[in-house]
PDB file of C-alpha atoms and ligand atoms in Angstrom:
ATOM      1  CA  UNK A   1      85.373 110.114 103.203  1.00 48.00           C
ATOM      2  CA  UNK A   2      86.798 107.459 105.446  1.00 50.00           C
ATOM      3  CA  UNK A   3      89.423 105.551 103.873  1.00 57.00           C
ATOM      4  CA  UNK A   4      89.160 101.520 104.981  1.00 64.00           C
ATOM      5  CA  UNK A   5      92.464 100.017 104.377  1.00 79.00           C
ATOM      6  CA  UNK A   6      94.982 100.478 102.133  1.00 94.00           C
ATOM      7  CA  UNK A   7      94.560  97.931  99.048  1.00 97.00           C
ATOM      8  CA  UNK A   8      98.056  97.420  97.219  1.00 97.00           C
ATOM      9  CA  UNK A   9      97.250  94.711  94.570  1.00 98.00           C
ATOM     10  CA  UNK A  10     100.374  93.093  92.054  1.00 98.00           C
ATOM     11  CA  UNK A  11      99.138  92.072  88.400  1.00 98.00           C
ATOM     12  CA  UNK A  12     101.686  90.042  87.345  1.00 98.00           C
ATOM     13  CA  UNK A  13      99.936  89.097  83.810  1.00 98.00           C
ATOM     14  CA  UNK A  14     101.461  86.127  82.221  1.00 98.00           C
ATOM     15  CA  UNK A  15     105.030  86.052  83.816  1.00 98.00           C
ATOM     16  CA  UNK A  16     106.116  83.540  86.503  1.00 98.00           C
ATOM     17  CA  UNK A  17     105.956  79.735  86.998  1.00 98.00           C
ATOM     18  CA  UNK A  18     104.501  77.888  89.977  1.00 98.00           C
ATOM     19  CA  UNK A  19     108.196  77.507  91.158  1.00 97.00           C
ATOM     20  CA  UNK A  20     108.816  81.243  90.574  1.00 98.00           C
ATOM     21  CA  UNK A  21     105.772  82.171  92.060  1.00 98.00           C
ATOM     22  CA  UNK A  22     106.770  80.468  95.085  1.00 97.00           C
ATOM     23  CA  UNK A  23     110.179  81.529  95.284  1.00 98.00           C
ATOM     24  CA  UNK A  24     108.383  85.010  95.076  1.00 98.00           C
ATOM     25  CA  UNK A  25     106.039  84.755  97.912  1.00 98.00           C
ATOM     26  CA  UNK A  26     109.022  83.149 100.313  1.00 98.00           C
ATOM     27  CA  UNK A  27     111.023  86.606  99.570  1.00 98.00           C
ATOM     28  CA  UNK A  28     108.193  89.283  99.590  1.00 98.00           C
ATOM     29  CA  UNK A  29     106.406  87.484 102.902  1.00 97.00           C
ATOM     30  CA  UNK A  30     109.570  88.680 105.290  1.00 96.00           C
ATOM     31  CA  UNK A  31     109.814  92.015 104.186  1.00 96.00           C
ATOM     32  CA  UNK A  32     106.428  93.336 104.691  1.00 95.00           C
ATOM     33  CA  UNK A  33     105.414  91.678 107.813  1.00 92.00           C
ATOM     34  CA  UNK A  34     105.641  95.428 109.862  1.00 90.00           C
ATOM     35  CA  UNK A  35     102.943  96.624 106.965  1.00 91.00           C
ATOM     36  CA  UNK A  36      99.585  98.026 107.519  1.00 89.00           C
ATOM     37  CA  UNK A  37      98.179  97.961 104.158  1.00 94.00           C
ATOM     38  CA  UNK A  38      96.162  94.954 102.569  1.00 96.00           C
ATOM     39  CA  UNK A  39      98.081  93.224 100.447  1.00 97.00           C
ATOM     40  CA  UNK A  40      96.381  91.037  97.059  1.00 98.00           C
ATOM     41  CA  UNK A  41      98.691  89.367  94.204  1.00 98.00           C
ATOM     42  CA  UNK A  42      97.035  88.280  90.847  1.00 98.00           C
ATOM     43  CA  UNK A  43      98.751  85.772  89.486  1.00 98.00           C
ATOM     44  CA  UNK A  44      98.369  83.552  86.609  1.00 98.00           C
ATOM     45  CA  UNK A  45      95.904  80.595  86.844  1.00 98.00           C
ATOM     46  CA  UNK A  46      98.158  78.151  87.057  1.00 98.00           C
ATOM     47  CA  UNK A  47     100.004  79.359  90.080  1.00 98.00           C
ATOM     48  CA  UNK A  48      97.099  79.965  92.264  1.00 98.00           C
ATOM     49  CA  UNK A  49      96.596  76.823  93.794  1.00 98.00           C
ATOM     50  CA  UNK A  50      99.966  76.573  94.949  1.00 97.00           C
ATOM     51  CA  UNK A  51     100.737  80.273  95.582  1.00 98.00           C
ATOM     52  CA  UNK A  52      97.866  80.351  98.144  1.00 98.00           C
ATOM     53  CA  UNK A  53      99.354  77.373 100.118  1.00 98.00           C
ATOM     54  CA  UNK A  54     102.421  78.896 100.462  1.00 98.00           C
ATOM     55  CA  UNK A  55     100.800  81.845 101.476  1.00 97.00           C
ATOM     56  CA  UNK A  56      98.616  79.724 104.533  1.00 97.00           C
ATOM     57  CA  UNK A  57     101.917  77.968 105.574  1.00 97.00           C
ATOM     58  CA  UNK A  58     103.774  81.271 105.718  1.00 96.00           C
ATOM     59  CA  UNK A  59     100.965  83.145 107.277  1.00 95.00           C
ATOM     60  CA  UNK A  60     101.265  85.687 105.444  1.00 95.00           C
ATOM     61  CA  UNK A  61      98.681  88.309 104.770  1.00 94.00           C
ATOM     62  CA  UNK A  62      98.567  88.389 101.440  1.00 97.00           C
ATOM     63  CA  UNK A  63      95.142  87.608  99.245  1.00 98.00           C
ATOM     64  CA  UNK A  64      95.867  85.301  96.193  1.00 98.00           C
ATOM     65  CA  UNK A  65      93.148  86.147  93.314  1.00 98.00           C
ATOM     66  CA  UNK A  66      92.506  85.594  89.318  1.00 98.00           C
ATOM     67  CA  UNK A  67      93.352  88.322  86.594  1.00 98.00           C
ATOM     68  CA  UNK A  68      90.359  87.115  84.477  1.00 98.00           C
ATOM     69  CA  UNK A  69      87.232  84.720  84.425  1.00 98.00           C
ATOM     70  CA  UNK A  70      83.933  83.713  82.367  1.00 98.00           C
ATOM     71  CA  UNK A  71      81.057  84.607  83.082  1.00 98.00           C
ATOM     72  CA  UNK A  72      78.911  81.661  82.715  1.00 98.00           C
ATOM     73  CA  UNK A  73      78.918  79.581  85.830  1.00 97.00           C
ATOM     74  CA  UNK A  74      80.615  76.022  83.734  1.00 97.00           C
ATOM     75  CA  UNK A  75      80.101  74.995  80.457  1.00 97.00           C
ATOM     76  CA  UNK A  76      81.222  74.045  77.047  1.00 98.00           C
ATOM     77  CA  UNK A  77      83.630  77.129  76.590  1.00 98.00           C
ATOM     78  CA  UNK A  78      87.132  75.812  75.517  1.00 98.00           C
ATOM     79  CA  UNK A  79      89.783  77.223  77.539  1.00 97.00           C
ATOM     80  CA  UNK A  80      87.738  79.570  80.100  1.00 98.00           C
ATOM     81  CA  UNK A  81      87.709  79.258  83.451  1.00 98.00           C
ATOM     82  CA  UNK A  82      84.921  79.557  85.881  1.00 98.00           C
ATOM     83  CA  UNK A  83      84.011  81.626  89.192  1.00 98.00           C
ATOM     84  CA  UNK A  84      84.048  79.018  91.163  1.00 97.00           C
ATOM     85  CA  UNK A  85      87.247  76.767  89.894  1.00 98.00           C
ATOM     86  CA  UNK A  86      88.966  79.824  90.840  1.00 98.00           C
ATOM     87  CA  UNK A  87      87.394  79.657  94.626  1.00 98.00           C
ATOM     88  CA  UNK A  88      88.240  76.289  94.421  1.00 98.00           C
ATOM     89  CA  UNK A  89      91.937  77.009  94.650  1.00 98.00           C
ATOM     90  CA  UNK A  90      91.366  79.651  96.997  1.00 98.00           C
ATOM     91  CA  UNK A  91      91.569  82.744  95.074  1.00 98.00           C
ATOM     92  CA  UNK A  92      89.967  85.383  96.723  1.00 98.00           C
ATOM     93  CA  UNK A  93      89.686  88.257  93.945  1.00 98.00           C
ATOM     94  CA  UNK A  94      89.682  88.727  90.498  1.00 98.00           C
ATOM     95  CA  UNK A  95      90.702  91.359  87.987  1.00 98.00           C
ATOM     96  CA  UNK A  96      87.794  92.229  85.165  1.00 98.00           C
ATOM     97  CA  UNK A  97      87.859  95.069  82.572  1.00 98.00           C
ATOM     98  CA  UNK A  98      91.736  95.574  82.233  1.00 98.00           C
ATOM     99  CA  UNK A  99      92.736  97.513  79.438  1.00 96.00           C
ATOM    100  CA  UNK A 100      94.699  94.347  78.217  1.00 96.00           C
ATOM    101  CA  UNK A 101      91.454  92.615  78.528  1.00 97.00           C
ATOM    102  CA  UNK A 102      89.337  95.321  76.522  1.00 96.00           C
ATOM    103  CA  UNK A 103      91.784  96.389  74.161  1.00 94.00           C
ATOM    104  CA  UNK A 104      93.633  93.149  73.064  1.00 96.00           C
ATOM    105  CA  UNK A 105      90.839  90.735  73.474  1.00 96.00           C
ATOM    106  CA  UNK A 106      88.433  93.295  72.731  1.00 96.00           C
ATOM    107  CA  UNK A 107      86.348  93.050  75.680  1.00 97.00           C
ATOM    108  CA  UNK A 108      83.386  94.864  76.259  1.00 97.00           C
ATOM    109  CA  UNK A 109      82.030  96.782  79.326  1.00 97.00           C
ATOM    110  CA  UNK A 110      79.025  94.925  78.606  1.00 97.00           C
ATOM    111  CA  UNK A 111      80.830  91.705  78.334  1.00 97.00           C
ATOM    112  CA  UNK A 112      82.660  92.720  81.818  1.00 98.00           C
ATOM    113  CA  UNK A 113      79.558  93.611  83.401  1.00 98.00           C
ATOM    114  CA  UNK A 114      78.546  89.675  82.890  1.00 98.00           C
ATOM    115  CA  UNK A 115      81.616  88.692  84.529  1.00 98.00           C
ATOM    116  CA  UNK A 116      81.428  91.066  87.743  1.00 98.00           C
ATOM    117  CA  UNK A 117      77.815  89.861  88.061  1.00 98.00           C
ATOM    118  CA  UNK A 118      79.080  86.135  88.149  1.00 98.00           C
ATOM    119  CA  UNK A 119      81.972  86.966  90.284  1.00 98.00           C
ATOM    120  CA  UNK A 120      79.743  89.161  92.746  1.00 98.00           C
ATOM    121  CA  UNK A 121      77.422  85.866  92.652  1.00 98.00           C
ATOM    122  CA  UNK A 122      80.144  83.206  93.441  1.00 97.00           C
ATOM    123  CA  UNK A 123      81.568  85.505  96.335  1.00 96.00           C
ATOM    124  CA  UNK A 124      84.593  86.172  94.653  1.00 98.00           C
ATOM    125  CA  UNK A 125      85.867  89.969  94.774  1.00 98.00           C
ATOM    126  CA  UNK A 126      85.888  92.198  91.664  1.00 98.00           C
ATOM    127  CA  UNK A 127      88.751  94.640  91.148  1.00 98.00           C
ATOM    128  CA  UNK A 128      87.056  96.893  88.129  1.00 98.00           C
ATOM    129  CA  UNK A 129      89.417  98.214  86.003  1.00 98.00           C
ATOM    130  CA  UNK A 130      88.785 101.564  84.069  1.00 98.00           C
ATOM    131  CA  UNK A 131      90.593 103.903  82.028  1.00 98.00           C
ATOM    132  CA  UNK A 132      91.179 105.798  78.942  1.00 97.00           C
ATOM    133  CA  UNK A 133      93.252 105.469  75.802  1.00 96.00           C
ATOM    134  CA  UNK A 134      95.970 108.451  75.548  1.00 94.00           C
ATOM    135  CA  UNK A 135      93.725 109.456  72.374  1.00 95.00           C
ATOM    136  CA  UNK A 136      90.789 110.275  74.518  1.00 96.00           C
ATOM    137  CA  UNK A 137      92.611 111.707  77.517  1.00 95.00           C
ATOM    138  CA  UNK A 138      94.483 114.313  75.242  1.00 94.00           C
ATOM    139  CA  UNK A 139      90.676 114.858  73.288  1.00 96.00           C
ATOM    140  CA  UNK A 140      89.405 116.249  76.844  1.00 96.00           C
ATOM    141  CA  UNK A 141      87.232 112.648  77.130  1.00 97.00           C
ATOM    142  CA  UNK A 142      88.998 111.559  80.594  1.00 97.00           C
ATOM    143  CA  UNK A 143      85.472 111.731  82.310  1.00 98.00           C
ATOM    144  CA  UNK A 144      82.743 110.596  80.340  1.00 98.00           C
ATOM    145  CA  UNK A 145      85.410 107.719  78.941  1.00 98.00           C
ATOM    146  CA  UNK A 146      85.389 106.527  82.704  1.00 98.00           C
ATOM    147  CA  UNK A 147      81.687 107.422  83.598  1.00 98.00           C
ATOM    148  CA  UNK A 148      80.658 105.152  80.379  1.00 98.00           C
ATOM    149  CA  UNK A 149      82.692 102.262  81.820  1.00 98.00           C
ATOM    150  CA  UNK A 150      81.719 102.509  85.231  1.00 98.00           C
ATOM    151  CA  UNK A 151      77.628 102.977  83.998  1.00 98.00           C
ATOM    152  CA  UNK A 152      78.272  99.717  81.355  1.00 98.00           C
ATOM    153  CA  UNK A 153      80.341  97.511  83.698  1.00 98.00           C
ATOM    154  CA  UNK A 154      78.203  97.952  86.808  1.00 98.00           C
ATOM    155  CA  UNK A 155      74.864  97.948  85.702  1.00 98.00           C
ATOM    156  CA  UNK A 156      72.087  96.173  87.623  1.00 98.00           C
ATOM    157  CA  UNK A 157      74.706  96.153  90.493  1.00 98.00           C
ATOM    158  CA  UNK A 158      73.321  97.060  93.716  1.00 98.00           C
ATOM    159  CA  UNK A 159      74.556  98.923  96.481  1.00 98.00           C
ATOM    160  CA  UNK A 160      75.433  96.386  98.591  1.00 98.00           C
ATOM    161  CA  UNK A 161      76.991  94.330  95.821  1.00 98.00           C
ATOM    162  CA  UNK A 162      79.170  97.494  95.100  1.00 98.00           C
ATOM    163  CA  UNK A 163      80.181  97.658  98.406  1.00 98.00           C
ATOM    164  CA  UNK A 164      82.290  94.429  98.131  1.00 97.00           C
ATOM    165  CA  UNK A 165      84.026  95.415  95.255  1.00 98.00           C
ATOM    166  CA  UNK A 166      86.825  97.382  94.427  1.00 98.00           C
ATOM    167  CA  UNK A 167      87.544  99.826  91.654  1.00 98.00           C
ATOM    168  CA  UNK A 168      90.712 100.533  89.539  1.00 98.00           C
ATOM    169  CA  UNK A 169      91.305 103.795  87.739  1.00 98.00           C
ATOM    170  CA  UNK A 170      93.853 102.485  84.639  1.00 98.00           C
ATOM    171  CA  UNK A 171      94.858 105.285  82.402  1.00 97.00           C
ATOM    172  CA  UNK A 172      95.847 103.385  79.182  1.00 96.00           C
ATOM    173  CA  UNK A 173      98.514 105.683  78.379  1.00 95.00           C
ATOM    174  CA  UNK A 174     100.364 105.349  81.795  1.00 94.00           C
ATOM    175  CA  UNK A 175     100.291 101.234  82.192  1.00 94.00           C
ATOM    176  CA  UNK A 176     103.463  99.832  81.478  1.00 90.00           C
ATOM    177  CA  UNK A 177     104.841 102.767  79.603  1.00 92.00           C
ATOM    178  CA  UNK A 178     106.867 104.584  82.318  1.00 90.00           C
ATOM    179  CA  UNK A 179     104.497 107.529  82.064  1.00 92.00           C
ATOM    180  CA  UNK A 180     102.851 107.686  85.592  1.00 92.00           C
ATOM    181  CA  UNK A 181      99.896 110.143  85.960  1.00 92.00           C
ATOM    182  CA  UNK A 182     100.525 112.913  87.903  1.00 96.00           C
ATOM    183  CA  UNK A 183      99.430 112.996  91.372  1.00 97.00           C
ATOM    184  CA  UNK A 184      96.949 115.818  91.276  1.00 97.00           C
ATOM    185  CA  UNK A 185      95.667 114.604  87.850  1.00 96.00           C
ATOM    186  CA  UNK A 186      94.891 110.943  89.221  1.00 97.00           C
ATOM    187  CA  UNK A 187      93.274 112.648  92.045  1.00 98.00           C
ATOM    188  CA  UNK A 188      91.001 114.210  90.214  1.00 97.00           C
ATOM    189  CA  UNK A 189      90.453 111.350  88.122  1.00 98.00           C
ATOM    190  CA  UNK A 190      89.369 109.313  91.277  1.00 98.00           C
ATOM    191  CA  UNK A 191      87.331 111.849  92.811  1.00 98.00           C
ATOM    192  CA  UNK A 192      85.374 112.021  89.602  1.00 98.00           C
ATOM    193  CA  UNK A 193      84.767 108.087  89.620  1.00 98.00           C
ATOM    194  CA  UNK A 194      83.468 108.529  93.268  1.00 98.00           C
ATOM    195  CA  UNK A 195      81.302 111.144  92.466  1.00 98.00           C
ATOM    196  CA  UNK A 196      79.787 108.944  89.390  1.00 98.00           C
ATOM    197  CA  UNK A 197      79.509 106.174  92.020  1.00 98.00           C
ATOM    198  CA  UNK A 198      77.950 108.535  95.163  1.00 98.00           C
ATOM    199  CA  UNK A 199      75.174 109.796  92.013  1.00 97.00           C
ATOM    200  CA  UNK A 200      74.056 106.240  90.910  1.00 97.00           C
ATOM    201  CA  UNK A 201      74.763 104.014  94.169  1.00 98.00           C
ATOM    202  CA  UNK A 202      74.568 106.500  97.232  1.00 98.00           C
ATOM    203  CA  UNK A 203      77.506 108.723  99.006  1.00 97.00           C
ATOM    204  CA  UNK A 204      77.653 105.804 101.496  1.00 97.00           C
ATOM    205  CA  UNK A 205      79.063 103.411  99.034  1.00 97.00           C
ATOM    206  CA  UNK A 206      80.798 105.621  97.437  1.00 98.00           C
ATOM    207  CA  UNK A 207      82.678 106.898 100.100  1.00 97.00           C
ATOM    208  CA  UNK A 208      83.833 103.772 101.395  1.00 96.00           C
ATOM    209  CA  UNK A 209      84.494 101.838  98.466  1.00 97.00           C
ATOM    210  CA  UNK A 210      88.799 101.891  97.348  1.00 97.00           C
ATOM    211  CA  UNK A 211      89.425 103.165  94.471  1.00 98.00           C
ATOM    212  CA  UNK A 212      93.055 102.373  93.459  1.00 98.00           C
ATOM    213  CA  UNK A 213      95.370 103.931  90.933  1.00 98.00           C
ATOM    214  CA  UNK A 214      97.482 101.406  88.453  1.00 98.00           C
ATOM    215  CA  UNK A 215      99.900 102.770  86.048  1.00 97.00           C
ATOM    216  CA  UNK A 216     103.400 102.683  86.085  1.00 96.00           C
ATOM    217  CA  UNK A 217     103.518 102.860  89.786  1.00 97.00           C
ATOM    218  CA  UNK A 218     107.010 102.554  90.977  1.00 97.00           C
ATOM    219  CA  UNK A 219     108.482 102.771  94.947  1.00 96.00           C
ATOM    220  CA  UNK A 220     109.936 106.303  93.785  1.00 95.00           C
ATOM    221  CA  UNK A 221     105.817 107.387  92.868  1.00 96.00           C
ATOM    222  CA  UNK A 222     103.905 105.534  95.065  1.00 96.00           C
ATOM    223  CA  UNK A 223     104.309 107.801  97.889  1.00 95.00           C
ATOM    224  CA  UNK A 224     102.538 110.917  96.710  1.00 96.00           C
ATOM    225  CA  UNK A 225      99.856 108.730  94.809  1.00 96.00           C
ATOM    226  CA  UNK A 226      99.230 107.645  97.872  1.00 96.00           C
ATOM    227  CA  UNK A 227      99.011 110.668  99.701  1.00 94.00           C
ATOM    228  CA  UNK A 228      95.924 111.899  97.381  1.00 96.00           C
ATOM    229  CA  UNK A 229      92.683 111.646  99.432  1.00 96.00           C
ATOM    230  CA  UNK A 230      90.365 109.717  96.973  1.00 97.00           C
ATOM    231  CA  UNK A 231      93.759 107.135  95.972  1.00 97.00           C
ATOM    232  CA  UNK A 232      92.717 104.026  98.428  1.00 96.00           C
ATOM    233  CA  UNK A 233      94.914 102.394  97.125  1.00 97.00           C
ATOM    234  CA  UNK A 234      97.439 101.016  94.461  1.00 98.00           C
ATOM    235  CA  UNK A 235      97.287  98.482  91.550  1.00 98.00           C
ATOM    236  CA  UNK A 236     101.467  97.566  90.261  1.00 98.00           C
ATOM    237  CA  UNK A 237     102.108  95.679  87.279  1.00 98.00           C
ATOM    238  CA  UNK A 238     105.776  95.527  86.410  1.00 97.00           C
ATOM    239  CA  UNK A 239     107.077  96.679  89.738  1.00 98.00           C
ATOM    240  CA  UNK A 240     105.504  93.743  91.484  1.00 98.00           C
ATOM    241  CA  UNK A 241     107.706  91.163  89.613  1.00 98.00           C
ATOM    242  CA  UNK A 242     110.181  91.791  91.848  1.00 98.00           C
ATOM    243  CA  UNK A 243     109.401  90.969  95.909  1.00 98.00           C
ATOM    244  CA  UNK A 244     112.049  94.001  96.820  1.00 97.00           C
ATOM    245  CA  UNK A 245     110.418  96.442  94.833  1.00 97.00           C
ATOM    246  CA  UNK A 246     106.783  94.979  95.053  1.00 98.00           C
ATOM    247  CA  UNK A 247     107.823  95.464  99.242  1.00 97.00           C
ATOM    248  CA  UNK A 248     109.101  99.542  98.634  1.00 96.00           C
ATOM    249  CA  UNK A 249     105.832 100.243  97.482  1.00 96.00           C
ATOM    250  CA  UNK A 250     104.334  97.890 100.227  1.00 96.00           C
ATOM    251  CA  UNK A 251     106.030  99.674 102.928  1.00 94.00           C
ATOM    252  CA  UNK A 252     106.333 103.377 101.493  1.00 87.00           C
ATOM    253  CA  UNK A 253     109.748 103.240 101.192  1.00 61.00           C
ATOM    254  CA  UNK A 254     111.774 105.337  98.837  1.00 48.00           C
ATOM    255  CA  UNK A 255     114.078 103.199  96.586  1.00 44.00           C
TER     256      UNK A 255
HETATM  257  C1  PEP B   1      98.664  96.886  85.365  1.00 66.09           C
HETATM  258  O1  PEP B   1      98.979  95.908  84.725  1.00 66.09           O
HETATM  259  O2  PEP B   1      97.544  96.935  85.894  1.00 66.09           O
HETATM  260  C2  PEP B   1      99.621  97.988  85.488  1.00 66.09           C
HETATM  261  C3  PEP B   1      99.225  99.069  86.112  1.00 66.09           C
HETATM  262  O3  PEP B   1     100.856  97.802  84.944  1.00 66.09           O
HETATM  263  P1  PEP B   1     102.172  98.712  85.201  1.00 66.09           P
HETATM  264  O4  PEP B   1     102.264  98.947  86.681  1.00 66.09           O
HETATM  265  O5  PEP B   1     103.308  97.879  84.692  1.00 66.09           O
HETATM  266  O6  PEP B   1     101.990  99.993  84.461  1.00 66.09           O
END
């Protein structure tokens, strides 16, 4: 397995303003201009636009992207947005499947598998998310939980489409709970979800594709996450509210 690049993604969910968001990107641009990983922030709709001109003035290298989207290309859908609104602003990503997503608005792999489809279709970058529930981890379902969710949410994608995407391995139990998984745990976690993805879309996909870990992922556990060979990368909720700590785990730094 060659690993491409380092993907550390921020999910900041609904917190910030346009004016915080801003404020954010001025602080965080500084301190990680020495860094070699790729570096994507999801932020809420309505900071996009301006996020990713602050970005471009800056030049910073930093990917602004979505944390959800429809899948119908437009329509009569009250309060969705669309693939290509969001390209429209310059996003260049977009979150489907997180657990928020499937467990609060009870979304479906299914349902997600529409959206990556129209995402992969309006060139804009899927970040997968997977995971299971602390229920089925401690019932021994880890694997076929996240084999189930990879088979539903990617069907009909092709190799090639894969290719372009990214994939996040969630555990349910360890997002915004303090309860980080274990280094060699998430490890074998991800190399499971390659192995599901070398069977169905070939080892060369699968090999090259990052697979990140998100779950209470902190500058003090970053570091050995990291480390793991099948952990491409990371995906930070909480600790990327705040540009200093967003930048430890940017630049491997130990708080
Ligand atoms: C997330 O929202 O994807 C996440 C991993 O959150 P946290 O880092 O706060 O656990």
């Amino acid at each position: 397995m060659s690993r491409t690049s380092t993907v550390i993604a921020g999910n900041w969910k609904m917190y910030k303003t346009t004016c915080e968001a801003k404020t954010f990107v001025e602080s965080l641009a500084p301190l990680i201009k020495k860094s070699q990983a790729t570096v994507y922030l999801a932020v809420p709709f309505t900071a996009i636009d301006q996020t990713v001109q602050v970005v471009k003035e800056l030049g910073a290298p930093i990917t602004i992207g979505a944390q959800n989207m429809n899948d119908a290309a437009e329509g009569a859908f009250t309060g969705e947005i669309a693939a290509r609104m969001l390209k429209d602003v310059g996003a260049g990503f977009v979150i489907l499947g997180h657990s928020e997503r499937r467990q609060i608005f009870n979304e479906t792999s299914a349902f997600i598998n529409k959206k990556v489809k129209r995402a992969l279709k309006d060139s804009l970058q899927p970040i997968l998310c997977i995971g299971e529930t602390l229920a089925q981890h401690e019932s021994g379902e880890t694997e076929s939980v996240l084999k189930g969710q990879l088979q539903g949410s990617l069907e009909g994608v092709t190799s090639e489409e894969l290719s372009k995407m990214i994939i996040a391995y969630e555990p349910v139990w360890a997002i915004g709970t303090g309860k980080v998984a274990h280094p060699d745990d998430a490890e074998k976690a991800h190399a499971f979800v390659r192995s599901v993805l070398a069977e169905a879309w070939g080892k060369e996909v699968a090999d090259h594709i990052v697979i990140q870990y998100g779950g209470s992922v902190k500058p003090e556990n970053a570091v050995d996450l990291i480390r793991q060979p099948n952990i491409d990368g990371l995906l930070v909720g909480g600790a990327s509210l705040s540009a200093d700590t967003f930048s430890k785990i940017i630049n491997g730094l130990l708080a």
